[in-house]
Coordinates of C-alpha atoms and ligand atoms in Angstrom, one line a residue:
M96 CA 161.2 89.6 170.8
L97 CA 163.5 89.9 167.8
E98 CA 167.2 89.6 168.0
V99 CA 169.4 90.1 164.9
N100 CA 173.1 89.3 165.1
D101 CA 175.8 89.7 162.5
L102 CA 173.3 89.6 159.6
C103 CA 174.9 89.7 156.2
A104 CA 172.9 89.5 153.0
W105 CA 173.7 89.5 149.3
Y106 CA 171.9 90.1 146.0
D107 CA 173.9 87.7 143.7
E108 CA 177.5 88.8 144.3
S109 CA 176.6 92.2 145.7
Q110 CA 176.7 92.4 149.5
A111 CA 173.9 94.7 150.9
L112 CA 174.1 93.9 154.6
H113 CA 177.4 93.8 156.5
G114 CA 176.7 92.5 160.0
M115 CA 173.5 94.1 161.2
E116 CA 173.0 93.9 165.0
F117 CA 169.9 95.1 166.7
N118 CA 167.0 93.9 168.8
V119 CA 163.3 94.8 169.4
G120 CA 161.6 94.2 172.7
E121 CA 157.9 93.1 173.0
G122 CA 155.6 96.2 172.7
E123 CA 158.3 98.5 171.4
V124 CA 158.1 100.7 168.3
V125 CA 161.6 100.8 166.8
S126 CA 162.8 102.5 163.7
L127 CA 165.6 101.8 161.2
L128 CA 166.7 105.1 159.8
G129 CA 169.3 105.8 157.2
R130 CA 170.0 107.3 153.8
N131 CA 168.8 105.7 150.5
G132 CA 170.5 102.4 149.8
A133 CA 171.7 101.9 153.4
G134 CA 170.1 98.5 153.7
K135 CA 166.9 99.1 155.7
S136 CA 164.5 97.4 153.3
T137 CA 166.9 94.5 152.7
T138 CA 167.0 94.0 156.5
M139 CA 163.2 93.6 156.6
K140 CA 163.2 91.4 153.6
S141 CA 165.9 89.2 155.0
I142 CA 164.0 88.8 158.3
M143 CA 161.0 87.7 156.3
G144 CA 163.0 85.2 154.3
L145 CA 162.7 87.2 151.0
V146 CA 166.4 87.5 150.5
K147 CA 167.9 84.1 149.8
K148 CA 171.6 84.6 150.3
K149 CA 172.4 85.5 153.9
T150 CA 174.3 84.6 157.0
G151 CA 174.1 85.4 160.7
R152 CA 171.3 85.0 163.3
I153 CA 167.7 86.1 163.3
R154 CA 166.0 85.0 166.5
F155 CA 162.3 85.6 167.0
C156 CA 160.8 84.7 170.4
G157 CA 163.8 82.4 170.8
K158 CA 163.3 80.6 167.5
E159 CA 166.0 80.9 164.7
L160 CA 164.4 82.2 161.5
L161 CA 167.5 82.3 159.2
G162 CA 167.1 79.7 156.5
L163 CA 163.4 79.2 157.1
R164 CA 161.0 79.6 154.2
S165 CA 159.0 82.9 154.2
D166 CA 155.7 81.2 154.6
L167 CA 157.0 79.4 157.7
I168 CA 158.4 82.7 159.0
A169 CA 154.9 84.3 158.6
K170 CA 153.5 81.4 160.6
S171 CA 155.9 82.3 163.4
G172 CA 154.0 85.6 163.9
L173 CA 155.8 88.3 161.9
A174 CA 154.3 90.2 159.1
L175 CA 155.8 92.6 156.5
C176 CA 153.9 95.6 155.0
P177 CA 156.2 96.2 152.0
E178 CA 157.2 99.6 150.6
E179 CA 155.3 99.0 147.4
R180 CA 152.2 98.0 149.5
A181 CA 151.5 95.1 147.1
I182 CA 147.7 95.1 147.3
F183 CA 145.7 93.4 144.6
S184 CA 144.7 96.2 142.3
T185 CA 142.0 94.2 140.4
L186 CA 140.3 93.1 143.6
T187 CA 138.0 95.2 145.8
V188 CA 139.0 96.4 149.2
S189 CA 136.8 93.8 150.8
E190 CA 138.3 91.0 148.6
N191 CA 141.8 92.1 149.5
L192 CA 140.8 91.9 153.2
H193 CA 139.2 88.5 152.9
L194 CA 142.3 86.9 151.3
P195 CA 144.8 86.7 154.2
P196 CA 144.4 83.6 156.4
K197 CA 143.9 84.0 160.1
L198 CA 147.0 82.4 161.4
F199 CA 146.7 83.2 165.1
A200 CA 144.0 83.9 167.7
G201 CA 143.7 87.7 167.8
G202 CA 143.7 88.1 164.0
L203 CA 141.2 90.8 163.2
S204 CA 137.9 90.1 161.3
V205 CA 137.2 92.1 158.2
D206 CA 134.6 94.1 160.2
E207 CA 137.2 94.9 162.9
V208 CA 139.7 96.1 160.3
E209 CA 137.0 98.3 158.7
D210 CA 136.1 99.7 162.1
M211 CA 139.8 100.6 162.7
F212 CA 140.1 102.2 159.2
P213 CA 136.8 104.0 158.5
N214 CA 138.2 105.1 155.1
L215 CA 138.3 101.5 154.1
K216 CA 134.8 100.8 155.2
S217 CA 133.4 103.5 153.0
R218 CA 135.4 102.2 150.0
S219 CA 134.8 98.5 150.6
Q220 CA 133.6 97.8 147.1
A221 CA 136.2 100.0 145.3
G222 CA 138.9 98.3 143.3
G223 CA 142.3 98.3 145.0
G224 CA 143.8 100.2 142.0
R225 CA 141.3 103.0 142.5
L226 CA 142.4 103.8 146.0
S227 CA 144.4 106.9 147.0
G228 CA 148.0 106.3 148.3
G229 CA 146.8 106.7 151.9
E230 CA 143.9 104.2 151.4
Q231 CA 146.3 101.7 149.8
Q232 CA 148.6 102.0 152.8
M233 CA 145.7 101.5 155.3
L234 CA 144.6 98.5 153.3
A235 CA 148.1 97.1 153.3
I236 CA 148.3 97.5 157.1
G237 CA 144.8 96.2 157.6
R238 CA 145.6 93.1 155.6
I239 CA 148.5 92.1 157.8
L240 CA 146.4 92.6 161.0
R241 CA 144.0 89.9 159.7
T242 CA 146.6 87.2 160.2
G243 CA 147.0 87.9 163.9
A244 CA 150.8 88.6 163.7
R245 CA 151.9 90.6 166.7
F246 CA 155.2 91.7 165.2
L247 CA 154.7 94.1 162.3
M248 CA 157.3 95.4 160.0
L249 CA 156.2 98.6 158.1
D250 CA 158.5 99.7 155.3
E251 CA 158.1 103.4 154.7
P252 CA 154.4 103.6 155.4
T253 CA 154.3 107.4 154.9
E254 CA 156.1 107.5 151.5
G255 CA 154.4 109.8 149.1
L256 CA 151.5 110.6 151.4
A257 CA 150.0 114.1 152.1
P258 CA 150.7 115.5 155.6
V259 CA 147.2 115.0 156.8
I260 CA 147.3 111.3 155.8
V261 CA 150.8 110.9 157.4
Q262 CA 149.2 112.1 160.7
Q263 CA 146.5 109.5 160.3
I264 CA 149.1 106.8 159.8
G265 CA 150.8 108.0 162.9
E266 CA 147.6 107.7 164.9
I267 CA 147.2 104.1 163.6
I268 CA 150.7 103.2 164.7
R269 CA 150.2 104.7 168.1
T270 CA 146.8 102.8 168.4
L271 CA 148.6 99.6 167.5
R272 CA 151.2 100.3 170.1
T273 CA 148.6 100.7 172.8
K274 CA 147.1 97.4 171.7
G275 CA 150.4 95.7 172.4
Y276 CA 151.7 95.2 168.9
T277 CA 155.5 95.3 168.4
I278 CA 156.5 97.4 165.4
L279 CA 159.7 97.7 163.4
L280 CA 159.5 100.8 161.1
V281 CA 161.6 101.8 158.2
E282 CA 161.2 105.6 157.5
Q283 CA 162.8 108.3 155.4
N284 CA 160.6 110.8 157.2
F285 CA 162.6 111.3 160.3
R286 CA 160.2 113.8 161.9
F287 CA 157.4 111.2 161.6
A288 CA 159.5 108.5 163.2
T289 CA 160.1 110.8 166.2
T290 CA 156.3 110.9 166.8
V291 CA 155.8 107.2 167.0
C292 CA 159.0 105.4 168.0
D293 CA 160.6 104.5 171.3
R294 CA 164.1 104.0 169.8
H295 CA 165.9 104.5 166.6
Y296 CA 168.7 102.5 164.9
F297 CA 170.8 104.3 162.4
V298 CA 171.9 102.2 159.4
E299 CA 174.8 103.0 157.1
H300 CA 176.4 100.7 154.5
G301 CA 174.4 97.7 155.7
K302 CA 175.4 98.1 159.3
I303 CA 173.9 99.6 162.5
I304 CA 176.2 102.5 163.4
D305 CA 174.2 103.8 166.4
M306 CA 171.1 103.5 168.5
I307 CA 169.5 106.6 170.1
S308 CA 166.3 106.5 172.2
N309 CA 163.6 108.9 171.2
A310 CA 164.0 110.8 174.4
A311 CA 167.7 111.4 173.7
L312 CA 167.4 112.7 170.2
Q313 CA 167.6 116.3 171.0
A314 CA 170.8 115.8 173.1
N315 CA 172.2 114.0 170.1
A316 CA 171.1 116.4 167.4
Q317 CA 174.5 116.8 165.9
K318 CA 175.0 113.0 165.5
V319 CA 171.5 112.7 163.9
H320 CA 172.4 115.5 161.5
R321 CA 175.6 113.7 160.6
Y322 CA 173.9 110.4 160.0
L323 CA 170.8 111.6 158.1
G324 CA 171.6 115.2 157.0
V325 CA 168.5 116.5 158.9
Ligands
ATP655 P1 165.7 103.0 150.3 O1 165.3 103.9 151.3 O2 166.3 103.7 149.1 O3 164.8 101.9 149.9 P2 167.3 101.1 151.8 O4 168.0 101.6 153.0 O5 166.0 100.4 152.1 O6 167.1 102.3 150.8 P3 167.9 98.8 150.3 O7 166.7 98.9 149.4 O8 167.9 97.7 151.4 O9 168.2 100.2 151.0 O10 169.2 98.6 149.4 C1 170.5 98.2 150.0 C2 171.5 98.0 148.8 O11 171.1 96.8 148.1 C3 171.5 99.1 147.8 O12 172.8 99.2 147.4 C4 170.6 98.6 146.7 O13 171.0 99.2 145.5 C5 170.8 97.1 146.8 N1 169.6 96.4 146.3 C6 168.4 96.5 146.8 N2 167.5 95.7 146.2 C7 168.2 95.0 145.3 C8 167.9 94.0 144.3 N3 166.7 93.5 144.2 N4 168.9 93.5 143.5 C9 170.2 94.0 143.6 N5 170.5 95.0 144.5 C10 169.6 95.5 145.4

């Protein structure tokens, strides 16, 4: 579904990606793992057209995305849930959910999102800024489901969340997987990634240095330790 080849990206003169190569098949949940500053978020932002200076190829369902405006990329069927969550803090939960346009058949209604996230239903009139970190994350995920995008990029969805909420986010990702969504996940929480992903790409200095399937992690424990220090 997504094929990234020789992707390089720069912030001004500073090169952050140095030839990223990876792919994600339809229905897979795939992670990008790596130490701080490795280039994971930059990869997602580049796919979404949010990093201007880049070269290489980003093919989504056979269509080249490199150079397209981010609004047109969104209309191709990808959605990004950013690390900072970026919900509107002065709007209510309900207002946040009503904002995204339904771009594709299959986009969830506000009621369907609230059914999927009961915490959001009970806080529907609360201001976005008054939500807990976990509720904000659920709102950020719920919001991208409104559009009908089938390829979701989740940037550190468990960051700063209590273990019980991390478990809930895990259940949400597994539910989305069974509903046929394709997910690219950036995670610092390696243990969490092993509970939801089919495959893991390891990123170092803006490049993929290895790919290990979830089933083969144990057999490659030494490598994983070397790559991540875990
Ligand atoms: P983290 O887990 O810490 O977010 P990451 O793997 O997602 O790490 P990136 O955020 O993609 O890493 O950063 C890759 C490199 O690009 C780092 O050297 C970082 O300092 C740099 N960088 C990231 N964002 C910017 C920016 N807006 N301007 C300049 N440099 C940036």
